[in-house]
CSV table of C-alpha atoms in Angstrom, one decimal:
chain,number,residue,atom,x,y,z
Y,1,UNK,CA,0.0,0.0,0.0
Y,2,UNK,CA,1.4,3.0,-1.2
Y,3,UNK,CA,-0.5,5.7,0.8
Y,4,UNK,CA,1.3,4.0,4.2
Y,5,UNK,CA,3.4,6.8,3.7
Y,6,UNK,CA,5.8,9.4,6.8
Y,7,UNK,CA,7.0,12.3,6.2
Y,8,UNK,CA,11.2,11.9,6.5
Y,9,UNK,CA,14.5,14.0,6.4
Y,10,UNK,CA,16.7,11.8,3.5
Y,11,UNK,CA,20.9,12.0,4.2
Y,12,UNK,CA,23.6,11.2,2.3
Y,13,UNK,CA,27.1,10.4,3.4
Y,14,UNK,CA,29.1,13.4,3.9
Y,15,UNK,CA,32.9,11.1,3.0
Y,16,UNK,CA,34.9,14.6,3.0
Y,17,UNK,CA,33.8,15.7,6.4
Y,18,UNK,CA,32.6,12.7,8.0
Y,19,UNK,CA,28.9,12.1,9.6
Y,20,UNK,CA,26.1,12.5,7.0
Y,21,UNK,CA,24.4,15.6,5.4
Y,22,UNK,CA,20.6,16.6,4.8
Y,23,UNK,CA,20.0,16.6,0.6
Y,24,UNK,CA,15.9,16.3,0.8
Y,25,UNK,CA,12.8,16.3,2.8
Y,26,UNK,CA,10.2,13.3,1.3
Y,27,UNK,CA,8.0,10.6,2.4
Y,28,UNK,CA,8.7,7.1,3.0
Y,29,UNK,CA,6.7,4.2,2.4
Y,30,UNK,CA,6.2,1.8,5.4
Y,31,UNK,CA,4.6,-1.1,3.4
Y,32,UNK,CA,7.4,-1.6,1.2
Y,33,UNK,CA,9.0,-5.4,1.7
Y,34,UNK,CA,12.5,-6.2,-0.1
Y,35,UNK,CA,10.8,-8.0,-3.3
Y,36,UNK,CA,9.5,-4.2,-4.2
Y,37,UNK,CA,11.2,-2.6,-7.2
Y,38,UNK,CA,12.1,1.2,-7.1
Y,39,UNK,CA,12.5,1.2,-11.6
Y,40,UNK,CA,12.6,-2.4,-12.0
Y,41,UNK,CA,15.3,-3.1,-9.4
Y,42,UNK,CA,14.5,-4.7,-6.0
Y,43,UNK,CA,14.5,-2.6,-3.0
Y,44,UNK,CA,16.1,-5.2,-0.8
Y,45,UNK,CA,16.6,-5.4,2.5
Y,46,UNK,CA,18.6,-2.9,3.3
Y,47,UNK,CA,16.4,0.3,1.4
Y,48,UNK,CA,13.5,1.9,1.6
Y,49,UNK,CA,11.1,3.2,-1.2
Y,50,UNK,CA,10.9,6.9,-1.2
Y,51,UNK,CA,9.4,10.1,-3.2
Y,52,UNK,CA,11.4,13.3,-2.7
Y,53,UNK,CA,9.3,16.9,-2.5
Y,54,UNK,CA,11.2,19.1,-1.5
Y,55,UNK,CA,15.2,19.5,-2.1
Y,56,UNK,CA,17.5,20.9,-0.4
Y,57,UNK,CA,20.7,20.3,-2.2
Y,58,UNK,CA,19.5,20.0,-6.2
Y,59,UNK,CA,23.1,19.0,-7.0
Y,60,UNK,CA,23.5,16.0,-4.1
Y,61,UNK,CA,24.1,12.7,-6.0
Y,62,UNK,CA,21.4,9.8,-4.8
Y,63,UNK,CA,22.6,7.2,-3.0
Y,64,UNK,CA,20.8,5.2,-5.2
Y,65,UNK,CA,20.6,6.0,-9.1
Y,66,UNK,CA,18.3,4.9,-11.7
Y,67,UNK,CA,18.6,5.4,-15.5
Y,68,UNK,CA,16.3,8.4,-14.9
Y,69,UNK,CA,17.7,10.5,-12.2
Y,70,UNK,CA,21.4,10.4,-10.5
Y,71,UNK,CA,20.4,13.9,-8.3
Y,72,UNK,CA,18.0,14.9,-6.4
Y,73,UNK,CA,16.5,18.1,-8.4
Y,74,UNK,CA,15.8,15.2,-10.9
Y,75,UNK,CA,14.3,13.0,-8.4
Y,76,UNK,CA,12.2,15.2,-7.4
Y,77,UNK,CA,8.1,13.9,-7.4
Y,78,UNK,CA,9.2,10.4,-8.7
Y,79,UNK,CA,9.9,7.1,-6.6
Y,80,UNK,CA,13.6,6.3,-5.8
Y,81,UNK,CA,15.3,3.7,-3.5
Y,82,UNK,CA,17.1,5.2,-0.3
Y,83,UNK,CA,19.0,3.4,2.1
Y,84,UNK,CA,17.5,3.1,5.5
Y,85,UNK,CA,20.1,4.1,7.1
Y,86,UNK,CA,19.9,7.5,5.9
Y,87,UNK,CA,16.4,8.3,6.5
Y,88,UNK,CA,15.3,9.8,9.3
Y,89,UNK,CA,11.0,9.5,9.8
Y,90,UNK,CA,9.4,12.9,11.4
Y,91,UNK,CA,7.3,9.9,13.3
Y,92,UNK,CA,9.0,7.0,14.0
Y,93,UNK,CA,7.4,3.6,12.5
Y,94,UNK,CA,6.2,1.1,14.7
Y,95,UNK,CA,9.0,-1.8,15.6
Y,96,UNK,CA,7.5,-4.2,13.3
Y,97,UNK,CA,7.6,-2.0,10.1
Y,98,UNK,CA,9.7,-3.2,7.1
Y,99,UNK,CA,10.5,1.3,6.7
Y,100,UNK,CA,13.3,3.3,7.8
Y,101,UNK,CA,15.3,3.3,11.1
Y,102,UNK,CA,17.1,6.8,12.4
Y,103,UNK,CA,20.4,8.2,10.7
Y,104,UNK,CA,22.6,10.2,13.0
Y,105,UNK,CA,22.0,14.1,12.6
Y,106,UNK,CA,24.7,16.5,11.4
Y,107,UNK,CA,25.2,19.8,13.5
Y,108,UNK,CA,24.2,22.8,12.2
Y,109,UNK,CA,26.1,24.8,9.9
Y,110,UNK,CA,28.1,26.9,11.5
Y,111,UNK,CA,29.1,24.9,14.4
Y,112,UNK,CA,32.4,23.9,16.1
Y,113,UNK,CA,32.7,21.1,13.8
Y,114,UNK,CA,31.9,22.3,10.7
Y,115,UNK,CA,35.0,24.4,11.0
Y,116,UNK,CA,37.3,22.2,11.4
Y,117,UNK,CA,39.4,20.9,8.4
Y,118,UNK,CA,37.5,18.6,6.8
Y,119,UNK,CA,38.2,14.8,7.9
Y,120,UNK,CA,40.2,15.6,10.9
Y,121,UNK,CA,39.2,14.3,14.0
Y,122,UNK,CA,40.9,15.8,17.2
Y,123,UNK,CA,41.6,14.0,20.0
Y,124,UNK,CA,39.6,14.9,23.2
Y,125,UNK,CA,37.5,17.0,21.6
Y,126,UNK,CA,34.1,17.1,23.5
Y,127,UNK,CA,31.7,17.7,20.2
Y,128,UNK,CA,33.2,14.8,18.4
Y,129,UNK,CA,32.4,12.4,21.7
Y,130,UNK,CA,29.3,14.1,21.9
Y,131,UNK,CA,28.4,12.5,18.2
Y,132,UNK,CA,29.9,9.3,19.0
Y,133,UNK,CA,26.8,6.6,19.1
Y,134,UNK,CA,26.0,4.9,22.0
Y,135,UNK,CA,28.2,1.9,22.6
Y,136,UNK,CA,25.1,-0.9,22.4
Y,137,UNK,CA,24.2,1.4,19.1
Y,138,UNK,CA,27.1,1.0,17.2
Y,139,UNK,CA,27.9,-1.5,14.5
Y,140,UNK,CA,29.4,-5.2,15.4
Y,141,UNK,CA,31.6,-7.0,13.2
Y,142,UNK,CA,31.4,-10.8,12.7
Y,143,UNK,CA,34.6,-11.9,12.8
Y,144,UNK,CA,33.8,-15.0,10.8
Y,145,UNK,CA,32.6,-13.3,7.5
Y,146,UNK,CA,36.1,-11.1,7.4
Y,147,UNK,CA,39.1,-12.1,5.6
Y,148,UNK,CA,42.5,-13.5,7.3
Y,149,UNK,CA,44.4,-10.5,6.3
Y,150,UNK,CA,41.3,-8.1,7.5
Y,151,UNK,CA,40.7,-9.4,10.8
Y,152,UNK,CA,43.6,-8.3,12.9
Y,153,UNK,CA,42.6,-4.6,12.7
Y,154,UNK,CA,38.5,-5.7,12.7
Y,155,UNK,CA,39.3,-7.2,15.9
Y,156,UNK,CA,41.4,-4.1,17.6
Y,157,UNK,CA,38.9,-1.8,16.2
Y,158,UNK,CA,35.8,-4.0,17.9
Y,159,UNK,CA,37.5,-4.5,21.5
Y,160,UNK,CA,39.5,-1.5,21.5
Y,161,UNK,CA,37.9,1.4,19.7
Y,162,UNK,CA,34.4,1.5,20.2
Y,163,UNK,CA,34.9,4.0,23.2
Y,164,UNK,CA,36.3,6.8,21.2
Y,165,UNK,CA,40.0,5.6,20.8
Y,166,UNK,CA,41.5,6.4,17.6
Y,167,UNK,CA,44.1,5.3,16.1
Y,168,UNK,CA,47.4,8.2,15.0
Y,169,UNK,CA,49.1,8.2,11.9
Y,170,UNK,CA,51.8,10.8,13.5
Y,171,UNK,CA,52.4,14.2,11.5
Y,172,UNK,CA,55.1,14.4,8.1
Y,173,UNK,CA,55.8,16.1,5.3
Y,174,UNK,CA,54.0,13.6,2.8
Y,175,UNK,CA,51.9,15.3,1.1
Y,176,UNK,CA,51.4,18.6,-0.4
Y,177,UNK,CA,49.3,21.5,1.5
Y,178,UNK,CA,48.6,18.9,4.0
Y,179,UNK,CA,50.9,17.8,6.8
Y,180,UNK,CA,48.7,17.2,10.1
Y,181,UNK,CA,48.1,13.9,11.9
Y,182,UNK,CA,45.6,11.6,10.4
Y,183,UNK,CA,43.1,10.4,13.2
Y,184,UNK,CA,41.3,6.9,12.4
Y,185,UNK,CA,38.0,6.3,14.3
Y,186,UNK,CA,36.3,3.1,14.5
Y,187,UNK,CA,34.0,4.7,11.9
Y,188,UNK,CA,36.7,4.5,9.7
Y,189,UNK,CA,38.1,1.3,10.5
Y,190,UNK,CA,34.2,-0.3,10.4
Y,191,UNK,CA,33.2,1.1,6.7
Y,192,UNK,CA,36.6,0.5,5.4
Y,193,UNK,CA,36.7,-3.3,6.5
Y,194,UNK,CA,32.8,-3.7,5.8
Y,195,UNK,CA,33.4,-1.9,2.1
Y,196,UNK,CA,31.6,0.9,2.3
Y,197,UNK,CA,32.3,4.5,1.7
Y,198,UNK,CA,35.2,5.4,3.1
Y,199,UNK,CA,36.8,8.8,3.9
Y,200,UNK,CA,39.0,11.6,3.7
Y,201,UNK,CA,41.0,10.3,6.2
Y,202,UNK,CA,41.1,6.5,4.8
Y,203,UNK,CA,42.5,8.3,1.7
Y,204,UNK,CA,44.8,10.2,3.6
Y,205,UNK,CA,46.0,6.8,4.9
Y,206,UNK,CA,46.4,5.0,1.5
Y,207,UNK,CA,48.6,8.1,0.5
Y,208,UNK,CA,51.0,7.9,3.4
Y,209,UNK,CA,51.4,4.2,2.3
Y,210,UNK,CA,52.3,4.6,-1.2
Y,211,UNK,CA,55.0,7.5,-0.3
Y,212,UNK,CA,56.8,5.4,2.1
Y,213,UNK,CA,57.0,2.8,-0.2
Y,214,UNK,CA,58.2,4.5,-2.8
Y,215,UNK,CA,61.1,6.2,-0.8
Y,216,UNK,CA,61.8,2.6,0.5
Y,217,UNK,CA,62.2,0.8,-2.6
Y,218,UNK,CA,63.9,3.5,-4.8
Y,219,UNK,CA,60.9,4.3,-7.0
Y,220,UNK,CA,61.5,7.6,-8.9
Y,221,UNK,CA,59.3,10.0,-7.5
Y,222,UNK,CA,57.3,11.3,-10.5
Y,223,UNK,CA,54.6,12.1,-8.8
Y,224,UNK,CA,53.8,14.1,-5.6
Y,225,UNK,CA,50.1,14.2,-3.9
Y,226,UNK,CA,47.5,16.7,-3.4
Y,227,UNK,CA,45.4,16.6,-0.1
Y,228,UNK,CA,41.8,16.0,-1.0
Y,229,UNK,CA,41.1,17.8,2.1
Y,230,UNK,CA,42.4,21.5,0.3
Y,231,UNK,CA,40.3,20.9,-2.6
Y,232,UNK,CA,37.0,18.7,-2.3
Y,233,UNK,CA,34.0,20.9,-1.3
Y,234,UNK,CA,32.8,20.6,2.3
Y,235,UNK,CA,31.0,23.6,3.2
Y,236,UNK,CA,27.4,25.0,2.4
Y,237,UNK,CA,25.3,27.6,2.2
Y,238,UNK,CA,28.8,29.9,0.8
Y,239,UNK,CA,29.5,32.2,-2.3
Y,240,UNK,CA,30.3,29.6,-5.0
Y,241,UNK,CA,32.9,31.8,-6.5
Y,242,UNK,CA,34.9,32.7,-3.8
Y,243,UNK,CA,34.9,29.4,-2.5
Y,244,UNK,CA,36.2,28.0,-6.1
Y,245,UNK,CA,38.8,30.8,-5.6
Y,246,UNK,CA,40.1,29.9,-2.2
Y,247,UNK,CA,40.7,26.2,-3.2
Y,248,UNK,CA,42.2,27.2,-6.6
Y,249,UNK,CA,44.6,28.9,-4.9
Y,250,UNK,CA,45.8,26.3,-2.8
Y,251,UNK,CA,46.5,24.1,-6.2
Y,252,UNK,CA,48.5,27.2,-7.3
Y,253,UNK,CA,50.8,27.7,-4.2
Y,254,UNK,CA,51.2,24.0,-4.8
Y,255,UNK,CA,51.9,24.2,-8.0
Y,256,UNK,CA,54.3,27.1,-8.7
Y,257,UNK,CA,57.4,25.6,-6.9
Y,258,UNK,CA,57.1,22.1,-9.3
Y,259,UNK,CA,59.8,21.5,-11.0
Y,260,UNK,CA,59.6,20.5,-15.0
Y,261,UNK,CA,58.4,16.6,-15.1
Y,262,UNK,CA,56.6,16.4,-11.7
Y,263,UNK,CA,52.9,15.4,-11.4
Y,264,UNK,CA,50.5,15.9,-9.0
Y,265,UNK,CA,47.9,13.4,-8.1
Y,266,UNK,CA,44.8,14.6,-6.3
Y,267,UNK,CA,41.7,12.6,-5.0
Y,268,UNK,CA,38.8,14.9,-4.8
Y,269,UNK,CA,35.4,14.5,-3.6
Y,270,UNK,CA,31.9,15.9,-5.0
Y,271,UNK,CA,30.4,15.4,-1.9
Y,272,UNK,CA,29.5,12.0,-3.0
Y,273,UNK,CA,31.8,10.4,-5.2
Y,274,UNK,CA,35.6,10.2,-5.2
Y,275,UNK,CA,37.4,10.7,-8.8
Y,276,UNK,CA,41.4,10.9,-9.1
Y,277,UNK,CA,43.2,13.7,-11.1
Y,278,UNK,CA,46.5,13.6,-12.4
Y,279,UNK,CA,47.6,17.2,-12.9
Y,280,UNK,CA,50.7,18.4,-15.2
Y,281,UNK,CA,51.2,21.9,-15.1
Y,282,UNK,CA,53.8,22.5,-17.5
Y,283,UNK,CA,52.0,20.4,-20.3
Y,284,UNK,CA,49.1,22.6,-19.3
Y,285,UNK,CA,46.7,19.3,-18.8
Y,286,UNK,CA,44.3,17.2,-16.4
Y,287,UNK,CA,43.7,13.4,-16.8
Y,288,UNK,CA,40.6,12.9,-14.9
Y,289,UNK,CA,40.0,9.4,-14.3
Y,290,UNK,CA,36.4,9.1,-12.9
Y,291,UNK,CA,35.2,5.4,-12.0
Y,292,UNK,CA,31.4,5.7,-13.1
Y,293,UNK,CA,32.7,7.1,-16.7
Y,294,UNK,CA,31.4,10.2,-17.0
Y,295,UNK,CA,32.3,13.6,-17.6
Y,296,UNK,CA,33.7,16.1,-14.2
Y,297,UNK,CA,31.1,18.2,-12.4
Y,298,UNK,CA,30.8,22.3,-12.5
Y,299,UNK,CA,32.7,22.2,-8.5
Y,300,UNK,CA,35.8,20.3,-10.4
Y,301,UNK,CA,35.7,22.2,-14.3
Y,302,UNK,CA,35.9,25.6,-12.5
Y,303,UNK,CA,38.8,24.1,-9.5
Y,304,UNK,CA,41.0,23.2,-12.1
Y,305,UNK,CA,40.5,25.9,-14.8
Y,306,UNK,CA,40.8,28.7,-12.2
Y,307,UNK,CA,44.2,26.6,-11.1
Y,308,UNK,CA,45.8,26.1,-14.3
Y,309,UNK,CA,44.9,29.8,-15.9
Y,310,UNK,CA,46.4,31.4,-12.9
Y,311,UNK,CA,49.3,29.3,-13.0
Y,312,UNK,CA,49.7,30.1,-16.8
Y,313,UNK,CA,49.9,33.8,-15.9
Y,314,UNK,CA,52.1,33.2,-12.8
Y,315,UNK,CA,54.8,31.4,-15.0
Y,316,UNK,CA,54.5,34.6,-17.5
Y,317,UNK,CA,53.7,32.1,-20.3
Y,318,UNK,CA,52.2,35.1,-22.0
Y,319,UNK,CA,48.5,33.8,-22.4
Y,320,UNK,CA,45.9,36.3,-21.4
Y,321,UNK,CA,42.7,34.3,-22.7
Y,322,UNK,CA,41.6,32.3,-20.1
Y,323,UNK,CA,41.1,28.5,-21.7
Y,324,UNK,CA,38.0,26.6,-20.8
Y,325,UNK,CA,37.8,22.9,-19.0
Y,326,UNK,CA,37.7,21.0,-22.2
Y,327,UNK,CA,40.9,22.3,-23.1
Y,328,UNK,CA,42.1,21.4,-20.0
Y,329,UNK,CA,40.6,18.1,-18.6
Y,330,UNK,CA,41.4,14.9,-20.0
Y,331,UNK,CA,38.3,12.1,-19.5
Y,332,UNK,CA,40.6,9.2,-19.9
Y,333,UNK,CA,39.6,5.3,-19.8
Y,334,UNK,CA,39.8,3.4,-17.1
Y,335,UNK,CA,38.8,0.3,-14.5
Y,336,UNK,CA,34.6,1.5,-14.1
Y,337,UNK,CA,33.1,0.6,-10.7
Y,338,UNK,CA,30.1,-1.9,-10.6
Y,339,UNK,CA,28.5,-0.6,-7.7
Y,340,UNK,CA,27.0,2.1,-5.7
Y,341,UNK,CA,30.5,2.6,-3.1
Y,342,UNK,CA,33.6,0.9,-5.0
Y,343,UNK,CA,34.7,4.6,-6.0
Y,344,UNK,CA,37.0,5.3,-3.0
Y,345,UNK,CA,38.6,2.2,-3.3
Y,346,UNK,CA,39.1,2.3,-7.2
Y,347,UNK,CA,40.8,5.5,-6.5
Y,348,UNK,CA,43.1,3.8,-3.8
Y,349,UNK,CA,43.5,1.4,-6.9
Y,350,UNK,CA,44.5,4.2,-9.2
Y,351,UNK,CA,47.0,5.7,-7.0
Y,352,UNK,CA,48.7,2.1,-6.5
Y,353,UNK,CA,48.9,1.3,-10.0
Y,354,UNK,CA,50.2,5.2,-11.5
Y,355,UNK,CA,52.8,5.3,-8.4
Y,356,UNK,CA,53.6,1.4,-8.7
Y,357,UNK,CA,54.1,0.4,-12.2
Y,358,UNK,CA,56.4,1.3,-15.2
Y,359,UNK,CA,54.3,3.6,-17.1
Y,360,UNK,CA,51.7,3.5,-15.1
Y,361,UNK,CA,49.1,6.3,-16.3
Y,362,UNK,CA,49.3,4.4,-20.2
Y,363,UNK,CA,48.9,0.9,-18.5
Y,364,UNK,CA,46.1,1.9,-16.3
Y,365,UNK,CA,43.9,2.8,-19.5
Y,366,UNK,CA,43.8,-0.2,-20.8
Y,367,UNK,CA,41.9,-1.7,-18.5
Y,368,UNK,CA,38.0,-1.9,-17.9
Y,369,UNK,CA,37.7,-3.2,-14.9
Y,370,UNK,CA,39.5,-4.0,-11.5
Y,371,UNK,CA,38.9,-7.6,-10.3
Y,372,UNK,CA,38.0,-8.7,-6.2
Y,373,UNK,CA,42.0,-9.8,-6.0
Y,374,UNK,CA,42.6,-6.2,-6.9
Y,375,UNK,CA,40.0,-4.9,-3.9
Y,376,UNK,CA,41.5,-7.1,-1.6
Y,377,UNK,CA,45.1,-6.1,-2.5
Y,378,UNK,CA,44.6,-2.8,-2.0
Y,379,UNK,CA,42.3,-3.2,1.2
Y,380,UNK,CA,44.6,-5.3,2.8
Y,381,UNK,CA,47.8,-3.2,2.3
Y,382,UNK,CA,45.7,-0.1,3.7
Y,383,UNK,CA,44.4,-2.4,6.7
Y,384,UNK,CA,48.6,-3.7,7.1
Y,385,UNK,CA,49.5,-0.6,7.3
Y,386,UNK,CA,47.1,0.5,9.6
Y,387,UNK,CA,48.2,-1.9,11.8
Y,388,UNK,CA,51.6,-0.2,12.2
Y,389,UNK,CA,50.4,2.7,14.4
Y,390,UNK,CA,48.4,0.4,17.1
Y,391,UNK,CA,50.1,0.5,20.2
Y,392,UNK,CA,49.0,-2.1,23.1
């Protein structure tokens, strides 16, 4: 029955700066059971059927796409599928209803949080224990459905962490614009071991990794990295074009002191979706690898012209007409997710594979698709590494 309907507040994952974020106000349908099909795909245990009415990010990528609509200002009056997770009923369902259970609320804008850089979490800091969940509220792992090589850190993370202990990747200068401590929660740990979206910091991580191996083994460094913190969008509610500005200018500062034949990678976040960019100044040129194929967003096209015509002008290369994105940005080939939350992960791929191997941008787009070895592989080095900065 269709008409069994609450009114409900529909989040999406906020990966940049942890927690979640509100995209939509809508009704949920409480009758729903998982053999339902939201455009001819089941709804499944896990999701909820929805209709969106009124938006409050246009832009915000669903959760859950169809051929029909991938944002919600398309959404908008139709059906969709939405995790229940991420709904949050102005009336809370009875305990027997197949609908929605609660999703954790962001603060407001404005707050102490929202300030911080985005996907840093401070040690004793009272607002982020204030979010923390409950202790009987937060997720379990089952040891017996994790891998060997996963279930070390699954198991530290489940005794250990589920009181607020994090774990410190201590401060250095391996990154550009970016050279604070990266603090893993048991939020982190959890999603990242139960492959779903992961964050900021989980990239952070991965980065760390593949420096320190390179300076161990002797690998030329061609490339250097670009936080994703400086340049994904995180905050709301702000003047677009200043806010382009600001982060542009942190690729610049970056960029000026390159020398000839050094690359930049740089993972950056919609908001919802993690793409990598491979960035060479001095052939005046982006490679944009994007694991759902398609083309960069407005937020990225006007990051990365802004960049790149500044630095022109910087350099004194003598251009004075400013170039537009598709002179600019690459859309290359590469491995395409299957999924709905791969995209982290096939970045972490990425990364591994450009920093790792002989050639490694041309060898990279030649292949469609990255197999469950590959996912393991790179899941497992991150969760190794991880490993290193427990102390008992």
């Amino acid at each position: 029955m269709l008409n069994a309907s609450k009114e409900c507040h529909l989040f999406i994952p906020d990966l940049v700066n942890g927690g979640v974020v509100l995209v939509a106000i809508g009704r949920a349908y409480a009758d729903c059971v998982p053999t339902d099909t939201v455009h001819g795909i089941p709804l499944g245990e896990e999701n909820v059927r929805v209709t969106i009415t009124v938006p409050k990010i246009n832009r915000a990528l669903l959760p859950i796409p169809t051929n029909e609509a991938t944002s919600v200002e398309v959404a908008v009056g139709g059906f969709v599928a939405w995790p229940k997770i991420l709904v949050v009923l102005q009336t809370s369902l009875s305990q027997a209803s197949k609908g929605p259970i609660r999703a954790p609320e962001r603060e407001a804008e404005g707050s102490k949080r929202t300030k911080k850089r985005a996907g840093r979490k401070k040690l004793q800091s009272q607002p982020e224990v204030e979010q923390q969940p409950a202790q009987e509220e937060m997720p379990s792992f089952d040891l017996n459905d994790i891998s060997f090589e996963l279930r070390p850190l699954a198991f530290y993370a489940q005794s250990s962490m589920r009181d607020g202990t994090q774990i410190v990747c201590p401060q250095q200068h391996f990154v550009m614009g970016d050279e604070m401590p990266i603090y893993i929660g048991f939020e982190d740990v959890y999603h990242f071991i139960s492959f779903k979206e992961i964050s900021a910091n989980s990239i952070m991580i991965y980065i760390r990794y593949l420096v320190e191996c390179c300076a161990r083994t002797g690998i030329d460094q061609r490339f250097e990295f670009i936080s994703p913190v400086l340049v994904s969008p995180v905050q709301q509610n702000v003047d677009r074009a200043i806010y382009v500005r600001e982060r542009a200018e942190c690729i610049l500062r970056i960029l000026r002191n390159a020398p000839k034949g050094k690359r930049f990678l740089m993972p950056y976040n919609s908001g919802q979706h993690w793409i990598l960019a491979v960035i060479d100044q001095w052939d005046d040129s982006v490679m944009y690898f994007n694991p759902l194929g398609n083309e960069p967003g407005d937020d990225f096209k006007d990051l990365i012209t802004t960049a790149l015509n500044d630095w022109k002008l910087l350099v004194g290369s003598g251009i004075r007409q400013r170039r537009n994105w598709q002179m600019l940005i690459d859309t290359v080939r590469c491995p395409i997710q299957e999924g709905y939350v791969e995209c982290g992960y096939f970045v972490l791929a990425y990364m591994r594979e450009i920093t790792f191997t002989v050639d490694g941008l041309a060898v990279l787009q030649t292949k469609d698709f990255y197999t469950d070895a590959d996912m393991s592989l790179v899941r497992n080095e991150w969760a190794n590494f991880v490993m290193r900065f427990i102390h008992y």
